[in-house]
Structures are given as structure tokens and as C-alpha cells.
Short mmCIF file of C-alpha atoms in Angstrom, two decimals:
data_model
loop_
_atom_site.label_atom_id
_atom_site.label_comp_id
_atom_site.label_asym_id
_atom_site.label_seq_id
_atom_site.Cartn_x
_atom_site.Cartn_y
_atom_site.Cartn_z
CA UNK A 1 94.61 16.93 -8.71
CA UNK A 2 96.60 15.68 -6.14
CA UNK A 3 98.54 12.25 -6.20
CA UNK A 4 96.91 10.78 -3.14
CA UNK A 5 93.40 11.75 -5.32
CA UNK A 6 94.56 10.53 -8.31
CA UNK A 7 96.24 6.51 -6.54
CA UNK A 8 92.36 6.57 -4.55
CA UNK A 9 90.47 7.13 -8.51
CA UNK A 10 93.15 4.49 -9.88
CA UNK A 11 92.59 2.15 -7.10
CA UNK A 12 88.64 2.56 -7.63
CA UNK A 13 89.37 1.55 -11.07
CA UNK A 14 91.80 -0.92 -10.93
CA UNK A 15 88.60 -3.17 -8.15
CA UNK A 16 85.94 -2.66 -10.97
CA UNK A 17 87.98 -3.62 -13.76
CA UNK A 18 89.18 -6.82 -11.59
CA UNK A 19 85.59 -7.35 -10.80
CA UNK A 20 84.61 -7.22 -14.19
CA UNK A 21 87.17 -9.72 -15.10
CA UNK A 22 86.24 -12.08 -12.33
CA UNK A 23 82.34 -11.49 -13.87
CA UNK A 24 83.57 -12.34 -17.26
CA UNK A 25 85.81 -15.56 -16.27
CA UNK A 26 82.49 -16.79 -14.50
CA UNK A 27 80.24 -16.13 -17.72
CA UNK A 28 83.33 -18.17 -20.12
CA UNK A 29 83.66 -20.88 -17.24
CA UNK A 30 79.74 -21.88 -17.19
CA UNK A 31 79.57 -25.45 -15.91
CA UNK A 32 76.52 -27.90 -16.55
CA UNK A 33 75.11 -29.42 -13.64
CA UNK A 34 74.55 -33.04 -14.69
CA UNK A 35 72.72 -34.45 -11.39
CA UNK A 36 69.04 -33.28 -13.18
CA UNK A 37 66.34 -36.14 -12.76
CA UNK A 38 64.61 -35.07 -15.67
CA UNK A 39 65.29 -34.65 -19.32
CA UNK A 40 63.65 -30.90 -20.11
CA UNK A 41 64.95 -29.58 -16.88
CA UNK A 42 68.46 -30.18 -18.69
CA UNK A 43 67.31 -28.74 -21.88
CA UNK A 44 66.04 -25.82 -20.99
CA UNK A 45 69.46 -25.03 -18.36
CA UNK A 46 71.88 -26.16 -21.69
CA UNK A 47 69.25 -23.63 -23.57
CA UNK A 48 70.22 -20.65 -21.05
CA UNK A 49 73.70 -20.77 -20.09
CA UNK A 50 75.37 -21.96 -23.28
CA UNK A 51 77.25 -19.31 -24.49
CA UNK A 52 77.10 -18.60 -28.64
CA UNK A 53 80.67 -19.18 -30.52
CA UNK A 54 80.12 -14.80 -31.14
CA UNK A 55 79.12 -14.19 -27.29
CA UNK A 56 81.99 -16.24 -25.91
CA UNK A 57 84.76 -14.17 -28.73
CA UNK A 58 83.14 -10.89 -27.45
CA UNK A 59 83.44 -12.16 -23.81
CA UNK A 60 87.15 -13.16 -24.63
CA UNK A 61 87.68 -9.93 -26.52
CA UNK A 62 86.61 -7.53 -23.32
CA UNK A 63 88.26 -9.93 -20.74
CA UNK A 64 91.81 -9.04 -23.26
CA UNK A 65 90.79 -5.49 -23.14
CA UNK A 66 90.06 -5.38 -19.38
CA UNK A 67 93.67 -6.81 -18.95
CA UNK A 68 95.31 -3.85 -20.90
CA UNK A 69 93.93 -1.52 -19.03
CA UNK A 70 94.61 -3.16 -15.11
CA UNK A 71 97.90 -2.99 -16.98
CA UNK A 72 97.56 0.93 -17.96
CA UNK A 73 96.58 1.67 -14.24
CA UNK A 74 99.40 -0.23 -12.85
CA UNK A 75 101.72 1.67 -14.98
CA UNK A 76 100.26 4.70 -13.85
CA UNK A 77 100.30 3.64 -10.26
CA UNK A 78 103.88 3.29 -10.57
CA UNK A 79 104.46 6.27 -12.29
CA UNK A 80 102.77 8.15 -9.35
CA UNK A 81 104.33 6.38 -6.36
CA UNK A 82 108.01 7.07 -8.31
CA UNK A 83 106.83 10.26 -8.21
CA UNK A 84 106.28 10.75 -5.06
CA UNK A 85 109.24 8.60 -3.97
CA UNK A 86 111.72 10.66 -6.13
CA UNK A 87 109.90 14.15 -6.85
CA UNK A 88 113.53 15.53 -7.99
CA UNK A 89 113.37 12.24 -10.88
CA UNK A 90 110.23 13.86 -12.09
CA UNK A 91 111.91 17.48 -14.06
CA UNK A 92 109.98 18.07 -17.30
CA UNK A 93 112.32 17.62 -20.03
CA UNK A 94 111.42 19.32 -23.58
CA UNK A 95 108.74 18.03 -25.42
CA UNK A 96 109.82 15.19 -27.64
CA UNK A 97 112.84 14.61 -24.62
CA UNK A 98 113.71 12.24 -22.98
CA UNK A 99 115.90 13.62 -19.68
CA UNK A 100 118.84 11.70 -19.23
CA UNK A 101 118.03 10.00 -15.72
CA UNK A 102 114.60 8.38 -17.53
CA UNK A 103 116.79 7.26 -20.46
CA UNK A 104 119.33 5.87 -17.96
CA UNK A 105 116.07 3.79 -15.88
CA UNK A 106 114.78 2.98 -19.00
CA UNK A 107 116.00 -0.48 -20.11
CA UNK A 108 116.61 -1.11 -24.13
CA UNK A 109 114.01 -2.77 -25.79
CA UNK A 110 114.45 -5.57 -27.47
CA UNK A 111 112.91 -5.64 -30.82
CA UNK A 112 111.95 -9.32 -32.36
CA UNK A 113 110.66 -8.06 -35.17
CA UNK A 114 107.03 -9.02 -34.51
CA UNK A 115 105.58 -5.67 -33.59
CA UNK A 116 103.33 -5.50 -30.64
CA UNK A 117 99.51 -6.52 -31.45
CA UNK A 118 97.68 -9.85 -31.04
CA UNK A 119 99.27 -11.59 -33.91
CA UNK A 120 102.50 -11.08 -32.59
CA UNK A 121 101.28 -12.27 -29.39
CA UNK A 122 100.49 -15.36 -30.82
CA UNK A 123 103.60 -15.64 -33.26
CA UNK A 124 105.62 -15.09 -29.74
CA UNK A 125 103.78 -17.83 -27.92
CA UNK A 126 103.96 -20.33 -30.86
CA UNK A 127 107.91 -20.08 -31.00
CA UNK A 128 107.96 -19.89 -26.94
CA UNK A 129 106.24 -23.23 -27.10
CA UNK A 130 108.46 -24.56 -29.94
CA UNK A 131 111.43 -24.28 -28.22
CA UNK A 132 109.50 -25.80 -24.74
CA UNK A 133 109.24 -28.78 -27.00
CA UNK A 134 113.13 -28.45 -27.36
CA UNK A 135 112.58 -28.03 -31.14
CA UNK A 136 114.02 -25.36 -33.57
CA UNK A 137 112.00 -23.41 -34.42
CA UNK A 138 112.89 -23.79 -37.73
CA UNK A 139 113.16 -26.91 -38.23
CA UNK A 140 110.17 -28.19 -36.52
CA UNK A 141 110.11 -32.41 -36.74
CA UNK A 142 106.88 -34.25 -37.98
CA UNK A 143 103.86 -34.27 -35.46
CA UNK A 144 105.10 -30.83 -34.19
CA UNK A 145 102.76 -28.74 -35.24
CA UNK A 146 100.37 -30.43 -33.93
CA UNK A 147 102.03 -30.24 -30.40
CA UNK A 148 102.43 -26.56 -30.26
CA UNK A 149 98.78 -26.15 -31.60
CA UNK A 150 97.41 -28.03 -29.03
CA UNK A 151 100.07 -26.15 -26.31
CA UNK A 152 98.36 -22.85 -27.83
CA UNK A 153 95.11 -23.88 -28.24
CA UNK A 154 95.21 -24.32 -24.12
CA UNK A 155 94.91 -20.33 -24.34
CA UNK A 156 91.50 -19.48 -25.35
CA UNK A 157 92.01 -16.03 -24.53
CA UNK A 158 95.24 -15.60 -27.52
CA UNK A 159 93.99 -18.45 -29.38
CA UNK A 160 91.27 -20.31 -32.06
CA UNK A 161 91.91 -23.33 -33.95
CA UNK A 162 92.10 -20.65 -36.99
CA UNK A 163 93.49 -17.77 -35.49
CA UNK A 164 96.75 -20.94 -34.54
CA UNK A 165 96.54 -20.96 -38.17
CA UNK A 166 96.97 -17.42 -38.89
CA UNK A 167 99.33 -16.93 -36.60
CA UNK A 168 101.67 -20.02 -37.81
CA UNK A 169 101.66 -18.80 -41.57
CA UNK A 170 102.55 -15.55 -40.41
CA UNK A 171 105.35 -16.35 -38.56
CA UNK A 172 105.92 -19.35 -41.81
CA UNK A 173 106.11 -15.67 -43.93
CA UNK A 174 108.49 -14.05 -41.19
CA UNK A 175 110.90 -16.99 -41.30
CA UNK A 176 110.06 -17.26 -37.27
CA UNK A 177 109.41 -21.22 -37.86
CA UNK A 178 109.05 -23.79 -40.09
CA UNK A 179 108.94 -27.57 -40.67
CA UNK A 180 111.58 -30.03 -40.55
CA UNK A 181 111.95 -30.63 -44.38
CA UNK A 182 109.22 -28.41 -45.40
CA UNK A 183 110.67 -28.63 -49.31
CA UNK A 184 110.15 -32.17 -49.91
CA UNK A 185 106.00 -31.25 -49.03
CA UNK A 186 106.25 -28.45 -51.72
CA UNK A 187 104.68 -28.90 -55.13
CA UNK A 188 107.41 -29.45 -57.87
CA UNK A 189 107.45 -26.89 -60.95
#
């Protein structure tokens, strides 16, 4: 298949998964009207648009998988117009190779330690906002916590109220953050 086929396919792609996003965001952002002159008029429109706690996680879920893949297909956009920009860049090295002018574009990584799934996501995001605050991270001061939930919690699409939770004792068990004088809270032996 030829690149100019493959970018048109990508391209076709990349407008339906947008679209479906947009569809999504427009099914989680469901407004009330509240101008209704009668009372069952308003109960029966709460009745059909209010979206169940599992409806609104599965629309949350496929708006975060829709995401990753507009990301995929940009990747592989770029991939194709390099490519075609540099065609001499594009040699197949060995399998399990990397040839040296991809090592030398590629940048190093830097590894945190968190991995790369949702959790880490969140663990990322809750030290981000930690440090927002001007705090350190591990030694977060009274009230705190409380701040950087509620700076999370103002991304439905990383965050619940217990998934904050999750996320802070896992990065508590990573030694990623922790409270200003955490010990004195501790139960004595």
C-alpha cells in the first residue's frame, strides 16, 4: 500500500475517532434545562438523560481509549511523513536493531519508576499537583491532601474520589509522597 493510501485511511480514522470523542464529551456533558413550567415534564427529561454512575465510567473509559488511539495514528502519521521526508532514514536494521541514526533521533527516556498505565497516570498527576501547591512531595503539610484531591478530582477522565485514593496509597507505598509528620498519626506498638 502506498503512503499517500495509507495518510488518506489514517486521516479517515483519525475524523471518526475525533467525532466519536466529540459524541462522547456531549453524552458526559448532559445539561438540565431548568426553564420547564411543569413538574413531570422535568421528571421525565432528569429520567432520560441522566447518565448511571456505570454508563458515565464506560463513557469515560472509551473517551480514554479513543485518545490512545488519535495518539497511535498520529504516531503513525509521523512515522509516514518522516518517511517520506527522509526515505534514506528509513534502512531496515536487523530484527531486534535499532540502526544507529533512530537511536541517535531517539531521545532517552526518562524512567520515574511508575511504569506507564493509569495508576501511574494518576500517581504522576498527584505529585505534579503537589509540587503546583509548592509542597514536597514528601512532606505534604496538613489540609494538603485535601488540596491535591480536589486539584485531581477536576479530572474526571484520570480520576474518582476512590481511584484519588488508590492512587495516593500507591504512590504512599512507592515513597512518591507523604504527609508532613505522617509518624506522629501512626498507631504506637
Amino acid at each position: 500500500m502506498s503512503n499517500e493510501l495509507k495518510l488518506e485511511h489514517l486521516w479517515q480514522e483519525l475524523e471518526d475517532v475525533e467525532r466519536r470523542i466529540s459524541d462522547c464529551n456531549d453524552m458526559l456533558g448532559i445539561t438540565i434545562p431548568t426553564n420547564y413550567s411543569n413538574l413531570r415534564a422535568a421528571s421525565f427529561h432528569l429520567t432520560r438523560t441522566t447518565l448511571t454512575v456505570p454508563d458515565r465510567l464506560a463513557l469515560e473509559h472509551e473517551v480514554e481509549s479513543l485518545r490512545n488511539r488519535k495518539r497511535e495514528i498520529e504516531t503513525a502519521q509521523a512515522a509516514i511523513y518522516e518517511q517520506m521526508d527522509n526515505p534514506e532514514s528509513c534502512e531496515k536494521a536487523p530484527q531486534g536493531e535499532i540502526n544507529e541514526k533512530e537511536q541517535a533521533k531517539t531521545p532517552p527516556q526518562e524512567d520515574d519508576g511508575m511504569g506507564s498505565g493509569r495508576r501511574a497516570e494518576q500517581i504522576r498527576a498527584i505529585v505534579r499537583h503537589a509540587k503546583e501547591l509548592k509542597y514536597d512531595p514528601l512532606h505534604i503539610p496538613y489540609g494538603g491532601k485535601g488540596m491535591i484531591e480536589e486539584l485531581c478530582l477536576n479530572d474526571p477522565l484520570l480520576f474518582t474520589e476512590s481511584g484519588f485514593g488508590h492512587a495516593w496509597k500507591a504512590a504512599k507505598r512507592g515513597k512518591l509522597i507523604d504527609i508532613e509528620g505522617a509518624e506522629t498519626y501512626k498507631a504506637r506498638p
